[in-house]
Structure formats: structure tokens, C-alpha cells
Coordinates of C-alpha atoms in Angstrom, one line a residue:
M1 CA 62.4 32.2 -28.3
S2 CA 64.7 32.2 -31.8
R3 CA 63.8 30.9 -35.3
D4 CA 67.7 29.4 -34.9
L5 CA 65.9 27.0 -32.2
T6 CA 62.5 25.7 -35.4
F7 CA 65.0 24.3 -37.7
H8 CA 66.2 20.8 -36.0
G9 CA 67.3 19.8 -33.1
G10 CA 70.9 19.5 -32.0
R11 CA 71.2 23.3 -32.4
I12 CA 73.3 23.7 -28.4
E13 CA 76.1 26.3 -30.5
A14 CA 72.9 28.3 -31.3
A15 CA 71.2 28.2 -27.5
A16 CA 73.8 28.9 -25.3
R17 CA 74.5 32.4 -27.8
L18 CA 70.9 32.8 -27.7
Y19 CA 71.2 31.7 -24.1
P20 CA 74.6 32.9 -22.4
D21 CA 73.9 32.8 -18.7
A22 CA 72.4 29.0 -19.1
P23 CA 74.8 27.0 -16.9
R24 CA 76.6 24.7 -19.0
P25 CA 76.9 22.2 -19.2
W26 CA 73.2 21.8 -21.5
L27 CA 71.4 19.1 -21.0
D28 CA 70.1 18.6 -25.0
L29 CA 66.7 16.6 -26.1
S30 CA 65.9 18.4 -29.0
T31 CA 67.1 15.4 -30.8
G32 CA 65.1 11.8 -29.7
I33 CA 68.6 10.8 -30.5
N34 CA 68.8 7.8 -27.3
P35 CA 70.6 9.7 -24.0
Y36 CA 72.2 5.2 -23.9
A37 CA 75.2 5.2 -27.0
W38 CA 75.9 1.8 -27.4
T39 CA 80.1 1.8 -27.3
P40 CA 82.2 0.0 -29.3
P41 CA 84.3 -3.7 -27.6
A42 CA 87.5 -2.8 -26.8
G43 CA 90.0 -3.2 -29.2
L44 CA 87.7 -2.5 -32.5
A45 CA 90.1 -2.5 -34.5
I46 CA 89.5 0.1 -37.7
D47 CA 91.3 1.2 -40.1
Q48 CA 91.6 4.7 -41.0
Q49 CA 95.0 4.0 -43.8
R50 CA 93.4 2.8 -46.2
L51 CA 89.6 2.9 -47.9
P52 CA 87.3 1.4 -46.8
S53 CA 87.1 -2.0 -48.3
G54 CA 84.5 -4.2 -50.1
E55 CA 84.5 -7.5 -47.2
A56 CA 83.6 -5.3 -44.9
L57 CA 80.7 -3.1 -46.7
A58 CA 79.3 -6.4 -47.2
G59 CA 80.3 -7.4 -43.8
L60 CA 77.5 -4.4 -42.3
L61 CA 75.2 -5.2 -45.0
A62 CA 74.6 -9.0 -43.7
A63 CA 74.7 -7.4 -40.0
A64 CA 72.4 -4.9 -40.9
R65 CA 69.9 -7.7 -42.7
A66 CA 70.0 -9.9 -40.5
A67 CA 68.7 -7.2 -38.1
F68 CA 66.5 -5.7 -39.7
G69 CA 64.8 -9.5 -40.9
F70 CA 65.0 -8.8 -44.5
A71 CA 66.3 -11.0 -46.7
G72 CA 66.8 -8.1 -49.4
A73 CA 68.5 -4.9 -51.5
L74 CA 69.6 -3.1 -49.2
A75 CA 72.0 0.2 -49.5
A76 CA 74.8 1.7 -46.5
V77 CA 74.7 5.6 -46.9
P78 CA 76.7 8.3 -44.7
G79 CA 73.4 9.0 -43.3
S80 CA 69.2 8.1 -43.0
E81 CA 68.6 11.9 -44.4
L82 CA 71.6 12.2 -47.6
A83 CA 69.6 9.3 -48.6
L84 CA 66.2 11.3 -48.5
R85 CA 68.0 14.1 -50.6
L86 CA 68.6 11.6 -52.8
L87 CA 65.5 10.0 -53.9
A88 CA 64.1 13.5 -55.4
T89 CA 66.6 13.3 -57.9
L90 CA 65.4 9.5 -58.9
D91 CA 61.9 11.3 -60.3
L92 CA 59.5 9.9 -59.2
P93 CA 56.3 9.0 -59.7
R94 CA 53.5 11.9 -60.1
P95 CA 51.4 13.6 -58.2
W96 CA 53.5 13.7 -54.6
H97 CA 51.6 13.7 -51.2
V98 CA 54.1 14.2 -48.0
V99 CA 52.3 13.0 -44.6
T100 CA 52.2 16.2 -42.3
P101 CA 54.0 16.3 -39.5
C102 CA 56.2 15.2 -41.2
Y103 CA 60.5 16.3 -41.0
R104 CA 61.3 19.4 -42.4
T105 CA 63.4 18.1 -44.9
H106 CA 60.4 15.1 -45.9
R107 CA 59.1 19.2 -47.2
D108 CA 62.4 19.8 -49.2
T109 CA 62.4 16.8 -49.9
L110 CA 59.8 16.1 -52.7
P111 CA 59.0 21.1 -53.4
G112 CA 55.0 21.1 -54.2
A113 CA 53.7 17.9 -53.0
E114 CA 50.7 17.3 -51.3
A115 CA 50.6 18.2 -47.6
I116 CA 47.7 15.1 -46.8
V117 CA 47.4 13.6 -43.1
A118 CA 47.7 10.8 -41.7
D119 CA 43.7 9.3 -42.2
R120 CA 44.2 10.7 -46.2
I121 CA 47.1 8.4 -46.4
G122 CA 44.5 5.8 -47.9
E123 CA 42.7 8.0 -50.5
A124 CA 45.9 9.6 -51.6
A125 CA 47.4 6.3 -52.4
A126 CA 44.4 5.3 -54.5
R127 CA 45.4 8.3 -56.9
G128 CA 48.6 6.8 -57.2
G129 CA 52.9 8.6 -57.6
T130 CA 54.5 9.0 -54.6
L131 CA 53.5 9.2 -50.2
L132 CA 56.3 10.0 -48.3
L133 CA 55.6 9.3 -44.6
A134 CA 57.8 8.1 -41.2
N135 CA 56.8 5.6 -38.5
P136 CA 57.3 6.1 -36.9
N137 CA 56.7 9.5 -37.4
N138 CA 58.0 13.3 -36.2
P139 CA 57.4 14.6 -34.0
D140 CA 53.8 13.3 -33.1
G141 CA 55.7 9.5 -32.7
R142 CA 52.2 8.9 -34.4
L143 CA 52.5 4.1 -35.6
I144 CA 50.8 2.8 -38.3
A145 CA 51.1 -0.4 -38.0
P146 CA 53.1 -2.2 -40.4
D147 CA 50.5 -4.1 -41.9
A148 CA 48.6 -1.5 -43.2
V149 CA 51.9 0.3 -43.9
L150 CA 52.1 -2.4 -46.5
S151 CA 48.8 -2.6 -47.3
V152 CA 49.0 1.9 -48.6
A153 CA 52.2 -0.4 -50.7
R154 CA 49.5 -2.1 -52.2
T155 CA 47.0 -0.1 -52.9
L156 CA 50.2 1.2 -54.9
R157 CA 52.0 -1.3 -57.2
P158 CA 49.1 -1.3 -59.9
R159 CA 49.2 2.4 -60.3
G160 CA 52.7 2.2 -61.0
G161 CA 53.5 4.4 -57.5
M162 CA 55.7 4.5 -54.9
L163 CA 56.0 4.6 -50.9
I164 CA 58.8 5.6 -48.9
V165 CA 59.8 5.1 -45.4
D166 CA 61.3 7.1 -42.8
E167 CA 61.4 4.5 -40.3
A168 CA 64.8 6.9 -38.8
F169 CA 63.3 5.8 -35.1
A170 CA 62.3 2.0 -36.3
D171 CA 65.0 0.2 -34.1
A172 CA 64.0 1.6 -31.0
L173 CA 60.1 -0.3 -31.6
A174 CA 60.0 -4.6 -31.9
G175 CA 57.8 -4.8 -34.8
A176 CA 57.4 -1.1 -35.9
S177 CA 59.2 -2.1 -39.0
V178 CA 57.6 -2.9 -42.4
L179 CA 60.6 -4.7 -43.5
P180 CA 59.7 -8.2 -42.6
L181 CA 56.4 -8.0 -44.5
L182 CA 57.8 -6.8 -47.9
G183 CA 57.4 -9.1 -50.9
A184 CA 59.7 -8.3 -53.5
N185 CA 57.8 -7.0 -55.9
D186 CA 56.4 -4.3 -53.0
P187 CA 57.2 -0.8 -54.5
V188 CA 58.7 0.4 -50.6
V189 CA 61.8 1.9 -50.2
V190 CA 62.2 2.6 -46.7
L191 CA 65.7 4.1 -45.5
R192 CA 66.8 3.5 -41.5
S193 CA 68.7 5.0 -39.3
F194 CA 72.1 4.2 -37.5
G195 CA 72.6 6.9 -35.1
K196 CA 69.6 7.5 -33.3
F197 CA 68.3 4.4 -32.1
Y198 CA 72.7 3.5 -30.3
G199 CA 73.4 6.7 -29.9
L200 CA 76.2 7.6 -32.3
A201 CA 74.7 9.8 -34.5
G202 CA 78.7 11.3 -35.4
V203 CA 78.7 8.4 -37.1
R204 CA 76.7 9.3 -40.1
L205 CA 75.7 5.6 -41.5
G206 CA 72.1 5.0 -42.8
F207 CA 70.2 2.0 -44.8
V208 CA 68.1 2.3 -48.5
A209 CA 65.7 -0.7 -48.3
G210 CA 63.0 -2.4 -50.2
A211 CA 62.8 -1.1 -54.0
G212 CA 65.7 -3.0 -55.8
A213 CA 65.9 -0.8 -58.8
V214 CA 65.8 2.0 -56.5
V215 CA 68.5 0.7 -53.9
A216 CA 71.1 0.5 -56.3
R217 CA 70.6 4.2 -58.0
I218 CA 70.9 5.4 -54.6
A219 CA 74.5 2.6 -54.1
A220 CA 75.5 3.5 -58.1
L221 CA 75.3 6.7 -57.4
L222 CA 77.7 7.3 -54.1
G223 CA 80.1 4.3 -55.3
D224 CA 82.6 2.0 -54.2
W225 CA 83.0 3.3 -50.8
P226 CA 79.5 4.6 -50.0
V227 CA 80.3 5.3 -44.9
S228 CA 83.4 5.2 -43.2
A229 CA 85.5 2.7 -42.0
T230 CA 84.8 4.2 -38.8
A231 CA 81.4 3.2 -39.7
L232 CA 81.5 -0.2 -41.5
A233 CA 83.4 -1.2 -38.3
Y234 CA 80.8 0.2 -35.9
G235 CA 78.0 -0.4 -37.4
A236 CA 78.4 -3.9 -38.5
A237 CA 79.3 -5.1 -34.8
A238 CA 76.7 -3.4 -33.4
Y239 CA 74.1 -5.1 -35.3
R240 CA 75.5 -7.8 -34.2
D241 CA 74.9 -6.5 -30.7
V242 CA 70.7 -8.3 -30.5
S243 CA 71.1 -8.4 -26.2
W244 CA 72.0 -5.3 -25.9
A245 CA 69.2 -4.0 -28.5
E246 CA 66.8 -6.3 -26.7
R247 CA 67.8 -4.5 -22.8
M248 CA 67.4 -0.9 -24.3
R249 CA 64.5 -1.2 -26.2
V250 CA 63.3 -2.0 -23.0
R251 CA 64.9 0.4 -20.6
L252 CA 63.4 2.9 -23.7
V253 CA 59.6 2.7 -23.2
T254 CA 60.4 1.8 -19.7
E255 CA 61.9 5.8 -19.7
A256 CA 59.1 7.4 -21.5
V257 CA 56.4 6.3 -19.7
D258 CA 58.5 7.9 -16.0
L259 CA 58.8 11.4 -18.2
D260 CA 55.3 10.8 -18.9
A261 CA 54.5 11.1 -15.6
L262 CA 56.7 13.4 -14.9
L263 CA 55.7 15.8 -18.1
A264 CA 52.5 14.6 -16.1
E265 CA 53.7 16.4 -12.9
H266 CA 52.9 19.4 -14.4
G267 CA 50.3 19.6 -16.3
L268 CA 51.8 18.7 -19.5
V269 CA 50.4 15.3 -21.6
A270 CA 52.0 13.3 -23.2
R271 CA 51.9 11.7 -26.5
G272 CA 53.4 9.4 -29.5
A273 CA 54.6 5.4 -29.8
C274 CA 58.3 6.2 -29.9
P275 CA 60.4 5.5 -26.9
L276 CA 62.7 7.9 -27.5
F277 CA 60.6 11.2 -27.4
R278 CA 57.5 12.3 -26.5
L279 CA 55.0 15.1 -27.7
V280 CA 53.8 17.7 -26.0
A281 CA 50.6 20.6 -27.0
C282 CA 49.6 23.4 -24.6
D283 CA 48.5 27.0 -24.8
D284 CA 51.7 28.4 -22.5
V285 CA 54.2 26.2 -24.9
G286 CA 56.2 29.0 -25.0
A287 CA 56.9 29.9 -21.7
V288 CA 58.3 26.0 -21.2
F289 CA 60.9 26.3 -23.7
E290 CA 62.7 29.5 -21.7
R291 CA 62.0 28.2 -18.8
L292 CA 63.7 25.6 -19.4
A293 CA 66.4 27.1 -21.7
A294 CA 67.2 29.4 -19.1
A295 CA 68.0 26.1 -16.7
G296 CA 69.9 24.9 -19.3
V297 CA 67.2 22.3 -21.3
L298 CA 66.3 22.7 -25.0
T299 CA 63.5 21.4 -26.0
R300 CA 62.7 20.8 -29.3
P301 CA 60.1 24.0 -30.5
F302 CA 58.9 23.6 -33.7
E303 CA 58.1 27.5 -35.8
E304 CA 54.7 26.2 -36.9
R305 CA 53.1 25.1 -34.5
P306 CA 53.5 27.5 -31.6
D307 CA 51.5 24.8 -29.5
W308 CA 53.9 22.0 -30.0
L309 CA 56.9 21.5 -27.7
R310 CA 59.2 17.5 -28.4
F311 CA 61.2 16.9 -25.5
G312 CA 64.3 14.1 -25.8
L313 CA 64.1 10.7 -22.6
P314 CA 67.2 13.1 -20.2
G315 CA 68.3 9.6 -19.1
I316 CA 70.6 9.9 -16.5
D317 CA 69.8 13.9 -16.5
F318 CA 65.9 12.8 -15.7
E319 CA 66.7 14.7 -11.3
R320 CA 68.3 17.8 -13.5
L321 CA 64.4 18.5 -16.5
A322 CA 62.6 17.5 -13.3
A323 CA 64.7 20.9 -10.9
A324 CA 63.5 22.8 -13.9
L325 CA 60.4 21.5 -14.6
A326 CA 59.6 22.8 -11.4
A327 CA 61.2 25.7 -11.1
D328 CA 57.8 28.1 -12.6
G329 CA 56.9 28.0 -8.7

């Protein structure tokens, strides 16, 4: 297994170079992106010749607020990862803590931050500073109840601290977000991703919400045209498609249960609350990865945890995954 494939998901080109004899097309289960992408309605107008309009941006933000159940400060960004990196420029209060396991970008965002496990969140909050966590978490799918997240924020508030919550996967789970609970004075910045739940990562759309001063600074850094005309149109239409989102959440949970059962048939115990992916841990995970890669199925390994392997949902390719797992004889 090459280190190239442990850096982040979606590295199909690298996998194809490393496994030239694997069947095509590859089945990419390495990203945790919804395999059932939202489809824009016929006739959705996108004017690529003009700069994106302020009215269109306002329409997107209104649609997102309604979908998030949040009426406070909100800014659009070209992907939530960029927002995360911009936060590092804002002189966030110290000490810094990052809840692990986590995204590689989380560690990069707050260099020198103390890595803590979820059980120590309350202890870290009592020291003030900045605490960064993902909820639902990647890669293990851990979910902290929103009221517990809010309690952490309110422990930080009298100490001048800040809580950053990466909710990239929250759309997939009804009731997972802290946003509907936030008050105007809560020191919380929430990052949201459009591409994961709506299956359109290439649109590059995300949001920063919560603490007004931080949201305003991010918005000022990005200027009058923070996202493309395509992102504005797709995002507004998708967030208004409430019935699609409701149906999709049910479908994802059902298929995650099916994936759990398939993995269990092959001695792989899945864990995690997020229906877009599952994490398995076992001593021979490297052999599982290699067998699947030889069959053109890319999963997500982790350099720092060679006993972990993450599986995204296979969608319509469920039987292909089943056949690849069964190839162990």
C-alpha cells in the first residue's frame, strides 16, 4: 500500500497507477461522499458570463439558513476546507486543542495544538483557548449530541475561548447539528459542506456559521464573489429541495445498515454513526485493502493507524463490493 493513498480520499489516479491491472472503472469508496448525487432540475439557469450577483448569493444564504435551521451569521465559502484553513489566520485564542482522530487538515490548521481524545473535551474547555472537533467525526463516525457540544461552548465562553465544529457530514443525520441551538453570544464557529451529502464535491461549496465576528472576517477575506455562479444556483436549488433531503437520509441509513451486514459476513465489524461511511479495525486490514484494490475498489487506509480502513457507501455497486470481499476464498 502506497503512502499516496493515505493522504486523503479520492486519489483514483494514484490508485490506477499503483494497480494497473485492476478492472476499470474504479469503485471509489475512499471519500465518504454520497453516491447518489442530487440532480439539478431541468432548466436551472446559470449565467457563466457575468460575475455572480449579490441577489443570488443572498438567495443561497437564505436557502441554507432554512435547511440548517439557523438564523444567525452565515457566509458562503468555496468548500469548507478553505474556511478551515482561513481560520488559522484569525489569531484564535490559545491554548489550541484538536480532538483526535481527525482530518489531516485539522492538525494542519492549528499547528502545535494539543491532540486530545473526545473524553477530554470538557477538561480542555475548562482551560479556555480554541477547541476544534468534527461532528460527526471523521474517520470513526463518532457523534456527540448537539446539546453536549453546546455545553462545551458555554464552558469556553467565560474563559474567552472558541469552539470550532466541523459539521461536514451533519446533513446526513437529522438532528446532528448544533446550529439550531446556538444563541447570539455562543463562541461557536460551525463549518458546513455542501458536496458530501449532496454528492457534488466538485461544486466546491461550503459555509461558515455562528460567531458573528469570525463569520464577518471570513466573508471579508473572500470578497464580493466568494463562490461561483454554479455553486450559487446548485446550492440554492438543492437546499430548497427538502423532500429530496428527507428521502435521502432514510435511504443512506438503510444502505449503511446493509453495508454493516455485508462487512460482518467477512469478519469486519463496522462502527460509526454517520451513514455515509463506516470504519473497520482489524489486524489484517492491509490484506483487505490490497484485495479490494486488485478488484478496482478503493477504500481509505490511514498511515497513522494501519489497522483501520474506512468504507464509503457503494450505492448501486453493492454487488461489486460484495464480490470483491468474497474473493478471499
